[in-house]
Coordinates of C-alpha atoms and ligand atoms in Angstrom, one line a residue:
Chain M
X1 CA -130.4 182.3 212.0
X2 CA -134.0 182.8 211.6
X3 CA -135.2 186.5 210.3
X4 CA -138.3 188.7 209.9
X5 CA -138.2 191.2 207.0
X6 CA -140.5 193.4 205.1
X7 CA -140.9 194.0 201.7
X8 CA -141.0 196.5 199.8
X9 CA -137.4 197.1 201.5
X10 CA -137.3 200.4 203.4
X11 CA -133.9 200.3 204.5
X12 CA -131.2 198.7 202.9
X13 CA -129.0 197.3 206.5
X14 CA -131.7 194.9 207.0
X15 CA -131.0 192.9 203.4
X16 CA -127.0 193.9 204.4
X17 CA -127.4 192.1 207.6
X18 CA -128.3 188.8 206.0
X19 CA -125.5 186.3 205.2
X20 CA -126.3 183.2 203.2
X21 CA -127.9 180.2 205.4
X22 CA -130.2 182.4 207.0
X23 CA -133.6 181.3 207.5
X24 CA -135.7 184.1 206.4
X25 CA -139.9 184.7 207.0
X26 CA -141.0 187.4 204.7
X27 CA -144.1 189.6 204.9
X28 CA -145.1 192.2 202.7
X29 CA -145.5 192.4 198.7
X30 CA -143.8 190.8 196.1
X31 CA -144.2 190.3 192.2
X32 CA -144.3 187.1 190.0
X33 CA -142.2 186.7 186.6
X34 CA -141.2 183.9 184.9
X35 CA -139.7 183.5 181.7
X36 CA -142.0 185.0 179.2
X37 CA -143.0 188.1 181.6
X38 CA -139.1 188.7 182.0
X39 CA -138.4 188.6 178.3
X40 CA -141.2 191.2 177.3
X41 CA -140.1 193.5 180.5
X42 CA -136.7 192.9 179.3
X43 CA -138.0 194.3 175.6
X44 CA -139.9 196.9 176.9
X45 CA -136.8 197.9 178.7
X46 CA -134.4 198.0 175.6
X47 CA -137.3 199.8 173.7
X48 CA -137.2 202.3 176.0
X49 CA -140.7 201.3 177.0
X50 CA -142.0 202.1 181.1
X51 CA -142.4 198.4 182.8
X52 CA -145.9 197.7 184.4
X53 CA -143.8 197.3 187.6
X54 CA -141.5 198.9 190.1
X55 CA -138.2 197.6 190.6
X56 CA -137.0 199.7 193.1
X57 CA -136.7 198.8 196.9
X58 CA -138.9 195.4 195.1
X59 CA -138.4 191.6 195.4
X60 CA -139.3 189.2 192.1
X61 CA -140.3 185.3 192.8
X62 CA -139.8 183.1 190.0
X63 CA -143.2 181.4 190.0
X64 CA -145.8 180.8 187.7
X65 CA -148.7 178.5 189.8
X66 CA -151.4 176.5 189.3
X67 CA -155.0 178.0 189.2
X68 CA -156.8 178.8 191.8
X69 CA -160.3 176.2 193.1
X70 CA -163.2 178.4 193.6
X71 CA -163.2 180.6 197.0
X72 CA -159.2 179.9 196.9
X73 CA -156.5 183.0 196.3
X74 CA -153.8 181.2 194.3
X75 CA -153.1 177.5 193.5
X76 CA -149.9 175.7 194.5
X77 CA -147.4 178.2 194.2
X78 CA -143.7 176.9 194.5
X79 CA -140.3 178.2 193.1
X80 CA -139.1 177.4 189.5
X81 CA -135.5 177.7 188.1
X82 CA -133.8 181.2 188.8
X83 CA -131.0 180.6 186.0
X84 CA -133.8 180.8 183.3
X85 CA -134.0 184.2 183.9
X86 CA -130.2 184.9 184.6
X87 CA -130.2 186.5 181.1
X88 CA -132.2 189.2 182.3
X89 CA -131.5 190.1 185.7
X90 CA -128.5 192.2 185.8
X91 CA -131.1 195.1 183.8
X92 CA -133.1 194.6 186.4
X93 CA -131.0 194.7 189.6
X94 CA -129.3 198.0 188.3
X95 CA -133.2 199.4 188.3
X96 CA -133.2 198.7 191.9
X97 CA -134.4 195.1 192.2
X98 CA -133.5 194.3 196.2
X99 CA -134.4 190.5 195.8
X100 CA -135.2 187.4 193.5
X101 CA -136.8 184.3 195.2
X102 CA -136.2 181.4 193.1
X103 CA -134.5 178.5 193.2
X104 CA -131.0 176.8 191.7
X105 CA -128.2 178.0 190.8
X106 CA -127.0 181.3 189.1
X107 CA -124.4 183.1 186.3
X108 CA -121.3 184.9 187.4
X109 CA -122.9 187.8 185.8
X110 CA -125.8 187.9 188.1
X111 CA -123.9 187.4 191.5
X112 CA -121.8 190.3 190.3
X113 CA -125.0 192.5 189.9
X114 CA -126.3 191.1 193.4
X115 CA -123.0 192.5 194.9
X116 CA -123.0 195.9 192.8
X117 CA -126.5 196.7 194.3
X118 CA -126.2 195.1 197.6
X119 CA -129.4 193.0 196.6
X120 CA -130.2 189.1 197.7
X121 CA -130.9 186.1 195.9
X122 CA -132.9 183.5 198.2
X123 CA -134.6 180.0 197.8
X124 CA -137.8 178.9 198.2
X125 CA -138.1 174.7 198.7
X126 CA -138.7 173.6 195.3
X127 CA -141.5 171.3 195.1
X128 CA -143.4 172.5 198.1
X129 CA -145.9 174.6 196.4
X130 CA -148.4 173.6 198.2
X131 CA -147.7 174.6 201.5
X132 CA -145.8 178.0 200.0
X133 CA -149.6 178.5 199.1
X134 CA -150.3 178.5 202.4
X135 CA -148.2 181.9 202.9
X136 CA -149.5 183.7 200.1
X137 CA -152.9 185.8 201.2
X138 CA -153.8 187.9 198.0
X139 CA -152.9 187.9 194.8
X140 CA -154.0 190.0 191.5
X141 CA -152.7 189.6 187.7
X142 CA -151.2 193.4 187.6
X143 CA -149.6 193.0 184.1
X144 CA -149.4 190.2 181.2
X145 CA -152.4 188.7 181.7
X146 CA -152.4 187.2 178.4
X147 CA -149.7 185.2 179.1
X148 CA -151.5 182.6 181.6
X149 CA -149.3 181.2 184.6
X150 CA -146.7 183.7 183.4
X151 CA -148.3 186.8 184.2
X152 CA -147.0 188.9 186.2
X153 CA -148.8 188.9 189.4
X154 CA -148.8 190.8 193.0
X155 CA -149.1 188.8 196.0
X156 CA -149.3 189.5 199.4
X157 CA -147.2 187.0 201.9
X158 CA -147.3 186.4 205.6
X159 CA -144.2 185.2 206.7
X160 CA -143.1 183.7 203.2
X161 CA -140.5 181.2 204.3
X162 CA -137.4 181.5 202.3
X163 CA -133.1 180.7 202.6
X164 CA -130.5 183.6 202.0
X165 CA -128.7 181.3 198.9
X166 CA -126.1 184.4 197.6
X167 CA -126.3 187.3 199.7
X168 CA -125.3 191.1 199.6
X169 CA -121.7 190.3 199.8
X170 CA -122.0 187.8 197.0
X171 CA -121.4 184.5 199.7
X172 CA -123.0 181.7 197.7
X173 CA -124.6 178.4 200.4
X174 CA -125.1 176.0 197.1
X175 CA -121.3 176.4 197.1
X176 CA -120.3 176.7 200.9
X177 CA -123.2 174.0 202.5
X178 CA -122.4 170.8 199.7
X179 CA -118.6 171.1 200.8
X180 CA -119.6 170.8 204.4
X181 CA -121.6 167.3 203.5
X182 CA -119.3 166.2 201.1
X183 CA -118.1 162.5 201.3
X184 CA -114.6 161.2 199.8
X185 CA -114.8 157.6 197.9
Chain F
X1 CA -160.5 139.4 170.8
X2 CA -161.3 141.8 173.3
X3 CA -163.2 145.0 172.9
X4 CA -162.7 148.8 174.6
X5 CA -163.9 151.5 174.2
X6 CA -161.4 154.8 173.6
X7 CA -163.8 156.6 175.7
X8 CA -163.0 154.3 178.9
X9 CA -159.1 155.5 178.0
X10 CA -159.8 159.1 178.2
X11 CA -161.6 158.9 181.5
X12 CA -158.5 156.6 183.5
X13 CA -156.2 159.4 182.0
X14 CA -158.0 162.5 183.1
X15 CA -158.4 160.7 186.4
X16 CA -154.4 159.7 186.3
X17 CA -153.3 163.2 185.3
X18 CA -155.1 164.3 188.7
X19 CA -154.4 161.6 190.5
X20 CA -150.5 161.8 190.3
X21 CA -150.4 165.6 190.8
X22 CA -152.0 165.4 194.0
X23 CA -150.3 162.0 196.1
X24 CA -147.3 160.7 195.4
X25 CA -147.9 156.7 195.0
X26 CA -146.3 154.5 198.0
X27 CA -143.0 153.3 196.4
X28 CA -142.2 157.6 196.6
X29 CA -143.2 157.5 200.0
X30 CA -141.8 155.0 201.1
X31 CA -138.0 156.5 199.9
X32 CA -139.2 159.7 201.2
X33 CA -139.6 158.3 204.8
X34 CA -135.8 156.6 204.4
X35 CA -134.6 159.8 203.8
X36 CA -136.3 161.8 206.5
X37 CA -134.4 158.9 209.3
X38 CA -130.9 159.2 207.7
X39 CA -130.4 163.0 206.7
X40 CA -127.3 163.8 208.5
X41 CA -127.5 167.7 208.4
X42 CA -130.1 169.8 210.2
X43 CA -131.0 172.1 207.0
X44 CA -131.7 169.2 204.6
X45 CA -134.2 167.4 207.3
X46 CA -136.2 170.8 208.0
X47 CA -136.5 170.8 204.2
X48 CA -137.5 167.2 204.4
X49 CA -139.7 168.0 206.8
X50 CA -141.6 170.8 205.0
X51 CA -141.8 168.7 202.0
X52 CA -143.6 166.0 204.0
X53 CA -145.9 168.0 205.2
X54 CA -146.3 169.8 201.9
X55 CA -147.5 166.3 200.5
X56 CA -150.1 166.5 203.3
X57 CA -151.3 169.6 202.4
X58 CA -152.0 168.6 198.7
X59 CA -153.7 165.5 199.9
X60 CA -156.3 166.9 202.7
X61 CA -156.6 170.5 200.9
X62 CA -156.6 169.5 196.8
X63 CA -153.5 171.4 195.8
X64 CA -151.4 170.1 193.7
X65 CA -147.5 168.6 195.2
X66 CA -145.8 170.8 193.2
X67 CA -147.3 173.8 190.8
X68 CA -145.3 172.7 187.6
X69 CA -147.9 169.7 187.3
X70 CA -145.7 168.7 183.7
X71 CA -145.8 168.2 181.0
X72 CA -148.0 164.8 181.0
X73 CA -145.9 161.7 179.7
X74 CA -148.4 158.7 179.1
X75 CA -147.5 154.9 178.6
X76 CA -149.5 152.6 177.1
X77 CA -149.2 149.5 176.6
X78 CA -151.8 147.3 174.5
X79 CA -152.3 144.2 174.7
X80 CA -152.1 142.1 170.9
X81 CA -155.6 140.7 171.4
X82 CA -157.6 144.2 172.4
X83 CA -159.6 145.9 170.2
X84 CA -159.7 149.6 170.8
X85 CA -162.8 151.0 169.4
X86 CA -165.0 154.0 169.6
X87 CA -162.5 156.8 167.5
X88 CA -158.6 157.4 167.5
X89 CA -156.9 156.4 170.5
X90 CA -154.4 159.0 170.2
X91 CA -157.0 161.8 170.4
X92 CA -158.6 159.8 173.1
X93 CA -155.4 159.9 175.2
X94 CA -155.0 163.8 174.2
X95 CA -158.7 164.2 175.6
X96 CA -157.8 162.9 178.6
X97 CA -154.8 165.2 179.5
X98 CA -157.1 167.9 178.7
X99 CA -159.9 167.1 180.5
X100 CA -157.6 166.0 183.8
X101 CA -155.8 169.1 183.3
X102 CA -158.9 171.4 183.3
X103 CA -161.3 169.4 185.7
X104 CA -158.0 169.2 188.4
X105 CA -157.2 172.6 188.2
X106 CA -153.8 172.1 187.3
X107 CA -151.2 174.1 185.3
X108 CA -151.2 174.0 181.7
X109 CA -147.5 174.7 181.0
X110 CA -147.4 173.2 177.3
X111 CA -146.6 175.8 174.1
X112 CA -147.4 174.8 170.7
X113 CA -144.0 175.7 169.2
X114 CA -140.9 175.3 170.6
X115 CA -139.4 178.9 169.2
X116 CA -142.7 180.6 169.1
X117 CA -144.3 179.7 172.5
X118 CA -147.6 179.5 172.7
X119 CA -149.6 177.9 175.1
X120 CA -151.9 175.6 173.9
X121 CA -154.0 175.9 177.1
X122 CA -154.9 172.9 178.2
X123 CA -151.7 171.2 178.2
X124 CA -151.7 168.7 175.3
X125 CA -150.7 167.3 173.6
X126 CA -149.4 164.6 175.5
X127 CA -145.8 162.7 175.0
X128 CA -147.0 159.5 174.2
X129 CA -145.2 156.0 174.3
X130 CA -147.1 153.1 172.7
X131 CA -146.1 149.1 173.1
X132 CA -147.7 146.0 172.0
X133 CA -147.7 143.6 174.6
X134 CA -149.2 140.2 174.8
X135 CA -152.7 139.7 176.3
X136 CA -156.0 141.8 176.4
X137 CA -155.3 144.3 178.9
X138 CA -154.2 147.8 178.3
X139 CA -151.9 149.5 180.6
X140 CA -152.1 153.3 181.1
X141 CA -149.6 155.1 182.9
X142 CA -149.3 158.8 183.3
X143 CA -146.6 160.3 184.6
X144 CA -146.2 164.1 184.6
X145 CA -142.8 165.4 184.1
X146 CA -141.6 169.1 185.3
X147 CA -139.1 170.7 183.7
X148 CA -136.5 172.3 186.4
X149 CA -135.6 168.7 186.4
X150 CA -136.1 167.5 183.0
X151 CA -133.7 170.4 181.5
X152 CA -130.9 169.1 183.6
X153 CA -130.9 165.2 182.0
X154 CA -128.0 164.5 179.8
X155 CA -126.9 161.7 177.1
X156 CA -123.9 160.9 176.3
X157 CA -122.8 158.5 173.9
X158 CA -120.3 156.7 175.0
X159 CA -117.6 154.4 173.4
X160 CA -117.5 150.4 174.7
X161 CA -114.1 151.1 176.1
X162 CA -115.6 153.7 178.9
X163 CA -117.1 150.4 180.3
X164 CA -119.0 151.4 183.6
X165 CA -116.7 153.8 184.8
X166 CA -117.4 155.9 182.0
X167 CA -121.2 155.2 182.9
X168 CA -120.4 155.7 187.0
X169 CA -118.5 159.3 185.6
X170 CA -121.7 160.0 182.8
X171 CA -124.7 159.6 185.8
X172 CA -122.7 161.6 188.5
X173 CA -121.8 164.3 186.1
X174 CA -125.4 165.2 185.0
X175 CA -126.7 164.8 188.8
X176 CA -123.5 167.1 189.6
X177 CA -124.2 169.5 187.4
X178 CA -128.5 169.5 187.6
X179 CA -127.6 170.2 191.5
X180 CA -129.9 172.6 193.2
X181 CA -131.6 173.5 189.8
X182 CA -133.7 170.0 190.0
X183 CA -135.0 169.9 193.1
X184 CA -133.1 167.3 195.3
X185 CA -133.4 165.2 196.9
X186 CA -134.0 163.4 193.1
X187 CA -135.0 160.6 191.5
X188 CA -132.3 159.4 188.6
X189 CA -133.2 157.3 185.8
X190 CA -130.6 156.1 183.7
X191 CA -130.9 153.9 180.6
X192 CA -128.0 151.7 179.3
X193 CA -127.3 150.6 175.6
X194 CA -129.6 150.5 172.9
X195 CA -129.9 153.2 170.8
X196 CA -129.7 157.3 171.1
X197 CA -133.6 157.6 171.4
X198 CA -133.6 154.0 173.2
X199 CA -131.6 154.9 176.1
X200 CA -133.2 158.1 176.6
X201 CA -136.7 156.1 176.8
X202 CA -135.1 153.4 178.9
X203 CA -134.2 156.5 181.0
X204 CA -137.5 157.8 181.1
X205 CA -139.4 154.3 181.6
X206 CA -137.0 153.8 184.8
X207 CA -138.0 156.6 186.7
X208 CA -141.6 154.8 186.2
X209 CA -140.6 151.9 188.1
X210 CA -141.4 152.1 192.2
X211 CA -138.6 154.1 193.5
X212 CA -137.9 151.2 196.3
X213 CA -137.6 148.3 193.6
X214 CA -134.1 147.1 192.4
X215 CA -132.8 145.8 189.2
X216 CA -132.9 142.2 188.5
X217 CA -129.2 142.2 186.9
X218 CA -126.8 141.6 189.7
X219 CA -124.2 144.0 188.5
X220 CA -126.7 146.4 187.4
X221 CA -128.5 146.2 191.0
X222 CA -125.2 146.6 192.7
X223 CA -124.5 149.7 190.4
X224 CA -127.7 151.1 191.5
X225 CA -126.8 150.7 195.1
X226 CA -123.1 152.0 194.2
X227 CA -124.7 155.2 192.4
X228 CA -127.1 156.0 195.3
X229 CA -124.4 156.1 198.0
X230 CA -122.1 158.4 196.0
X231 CA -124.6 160.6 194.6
X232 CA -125.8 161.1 198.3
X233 CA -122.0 161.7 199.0
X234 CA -121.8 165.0 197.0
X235 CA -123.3 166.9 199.8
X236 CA -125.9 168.8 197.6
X237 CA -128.6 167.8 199.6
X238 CA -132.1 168.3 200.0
X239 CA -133.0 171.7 198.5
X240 CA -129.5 171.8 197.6
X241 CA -128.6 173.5 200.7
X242 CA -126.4 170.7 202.1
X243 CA -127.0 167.8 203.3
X244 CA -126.4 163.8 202.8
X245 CA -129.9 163.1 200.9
X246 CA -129.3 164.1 197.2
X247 CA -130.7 161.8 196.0
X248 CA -134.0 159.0 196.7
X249 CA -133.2 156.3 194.2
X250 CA -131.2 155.4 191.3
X251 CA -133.2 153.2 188.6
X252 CA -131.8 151.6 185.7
X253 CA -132.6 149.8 182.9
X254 CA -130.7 148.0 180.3
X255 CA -130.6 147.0 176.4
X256 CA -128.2 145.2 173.7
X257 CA -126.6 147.5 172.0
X258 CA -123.8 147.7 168.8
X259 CA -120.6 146.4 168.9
X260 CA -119.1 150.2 168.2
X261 CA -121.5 152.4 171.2
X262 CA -122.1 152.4 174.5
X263 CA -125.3 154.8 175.1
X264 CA -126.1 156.2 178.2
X265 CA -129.1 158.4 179.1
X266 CA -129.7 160.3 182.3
X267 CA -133.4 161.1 183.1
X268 CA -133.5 163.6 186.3
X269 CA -136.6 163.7 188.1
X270 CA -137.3 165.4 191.5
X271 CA -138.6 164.2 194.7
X272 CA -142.1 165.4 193.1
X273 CA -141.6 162.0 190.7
X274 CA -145.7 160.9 189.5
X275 CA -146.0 158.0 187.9
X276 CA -149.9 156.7 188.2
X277 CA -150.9 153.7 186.5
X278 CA -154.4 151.9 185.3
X279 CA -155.1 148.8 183.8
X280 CA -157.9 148.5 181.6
Ligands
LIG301 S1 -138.3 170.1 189.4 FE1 -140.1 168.9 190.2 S2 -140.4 169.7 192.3 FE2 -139.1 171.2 191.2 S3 -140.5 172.7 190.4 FE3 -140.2 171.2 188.8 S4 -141.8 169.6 189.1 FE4 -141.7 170.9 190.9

């Protein structure tokens, strides 16, 4: 089922409404962090350090892109492996995190914390940065900027096509759509 | 004996680095297309879809494929009667990831350290594979590996007995487990025998080879074929989100080995898989 939602998330029914499989456009703002970014937050966190963003009612995509050409908001700017940051994401999701945009698979622990706080973990197409460029219409290094490709960013997306992978309820497609293919032999 | 210039290496691989982020070469396409007829569920050929028009994008608008633009992988092979001159070759080939990285505005995702992280900023150095090879040519081949894909490659030593079962069981479980996390549908490598750094380069060197070629071996051709057909029987599909495309090709490539070991390396690449090649 195709969906339109907004983000940040002002109510939470919409994200409750969405069962994995879903086809989902988003439009609004969402944050960058990769690796590095979510270590240091993660730090700053257990140091009981403020973070240079706001979880709450908030989506994170795993991405780190490519520069920018001249004239150009952001360079090719796909999804990159969500179980790097499975270490950290439970903190986060108890802060109010409503959505990760990443792609592959991810820990036990993590799907629990999706359920807890009724949040949703969704997948870009891996390896089509260049047309998820295409969706993206600002962008601004808000924290981290020392860190390169791993800064944490702030973009603005126009109907930022994503999949519902595990959703509020914890229903997981990588699980649920390979059975349905599946071939005996 | 022949003469070339170091200088003339650095250009081909600055213009190789660019050159394989931004088009796929025609074997890749060519697999690509197969796929797009022969996906069985409706998800995996949207995804298909996108992708394809994805590698359009990058072409006509100069983005690159995918934003992890690797870490860059470079072949060369030298012929014995070639004299390289002009300064170290090895710097030379380092010069030219840095200046293909910079001048094509791609990512520069390579740290110094591999426990203290920094980013060296222009993406060297490179991983670097040399071979002497008769003639006076010299044969550059960049190929650009990301790492969703490159974390999920396994080898497993293996003991003669295993035979190729325990080679059909080694390849499908590292494509089982890389899974969504490597962006299917992929491209699997696999090198058989040799050594433990051998196989891993044999591994590495097949997913150089054009996707749509097949081994020369009989049995290892028909393994290839056997591979293919059950890896795109797991139902992981494109994106990982179901479907019958998994995978685009299986490559493999062989070597003697000991009496006691039975090697087996498993390179995954993604549908993203650059290889771009010059001879000098
Ligand atoms: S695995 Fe390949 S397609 Fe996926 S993000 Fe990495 S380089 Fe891109």
């Amino acid at each position: 089922m195709d969906r339109y939602i907004e983000v940040p998330v002002k109510d939470n029914r919409i994200l409750e409404e969405l069962r994995a499989g879903d086809y989902v456009y988003i439009t609004g703002t969402l944050y960058t962090a990769r690796d590095a970014a979510h270590k240091r937050m993660y730090e700053a966190l257990a140091a009981g350090e403020p973070l240079p963003i706001d979880m709450k009612n908030n989506m994170i995509y795993y991405m780190g892109p490519s520069p920018a050409r001249e004239g150009r908001v952001i360079g090719s700017a796909g999804p990159t492996t969500a179980s790097r940051m499975d270490k950290y994401a439970p903190a986060f999701l108890d802060l109010g995190l409503k959505g990760m945009i990443g792609k592959g698979k991810r820990s036990r622990a993590v799907i629990d914390g999706i359920v807890k706080n009724k949040a949703v973990y969704f997948a870009a197409v891996g390896g089509a940065g260049a047309l998820l460029s295409k969706r993206i219409t600002a962008s601004r290094v808000v924290a981290y900027e020392d860190l390169g490709t791993e800064a944490i960013r702030e973009l603005r997306v126009e109907n930022f096509p994503v999949i519902v992978v595990i959703d509020t309820k914890g229903n997981n497609l990588y699980e649920t759509a390979a059975k349905a293919y599946q071939k005996k032999g | 004996m022949r003469e070339i210039q170091v200088s003339a290496v650095t250009e081909a691989i600055a213009e190789l680095c660019i050159e394989a982020n931004y088009e796929l070469s025609s074997d890749m396409k060519a697999v690509f297309e197969q796929a797009k007829e022969t996906e069985e569920g409706p998800l995996g050929r949207q995804i298909l879809e996108q992708l394809e028009e994805n590698l359009q994008i990058a072409k006509t608008d100069r983005i690159p494929i995918c934003q992890d633009t690797g870490m860059a992988v470079v072949f060369v092979e030298i012929g014995q009667d070639v004299h390289l001159a002009g300064g170290s070759l090895e710097e030379a080939i380092h010069a030219g990831v840095r200046k293909g990285y910079t001048e094509g505005y791609l990512r520069k995702s390579v740290v110094k350290d591999p426990i203290y992280r920094e980013n060296t900023k222009d993406n060297t150095p490179a991983v670097i594979h040399y071979s002497i090879v008769p003639g006076d040519k010299v044969t550059v081949t960049v190929a650009p590996k990301g790492f969703g894909s490159e974390n999920m490659s396994r080898i497993f030593m293996l003991k003669p007995a295993d035979g190729i079962e325990g080679v059909k069981d080694a390849v499908m479980t590292a494509v089982r487990d890389a899974g969504p996390n490597a962006c299917p549908p992929m491209v699997v490598g696999v090198g058989i025998g040799g050594t433990f750094e051998k196989c891993a380069y044999l591994a590495k060197k097949a997913l150089t080879l054009p996707a749509d070629s097949h081994s020369e071996i009989p049995y290892v051709r028909e393994l290839e074929a056997e591979l293919l057909q059950k890896i795109n029987g797991l139902g992981i599909g494109p994106g990982g989100l179901g479907g019958t495309k998994t995978a685009l090709a299986v490559n493999i490539l062989t070597y003697p080995t000991h009496i006691a070991g039975l090697p087996v390396a498993v390179n995954i690449c993604c549908h993203v898989n650059r290889h771009a090649t010059r001879i000098l």
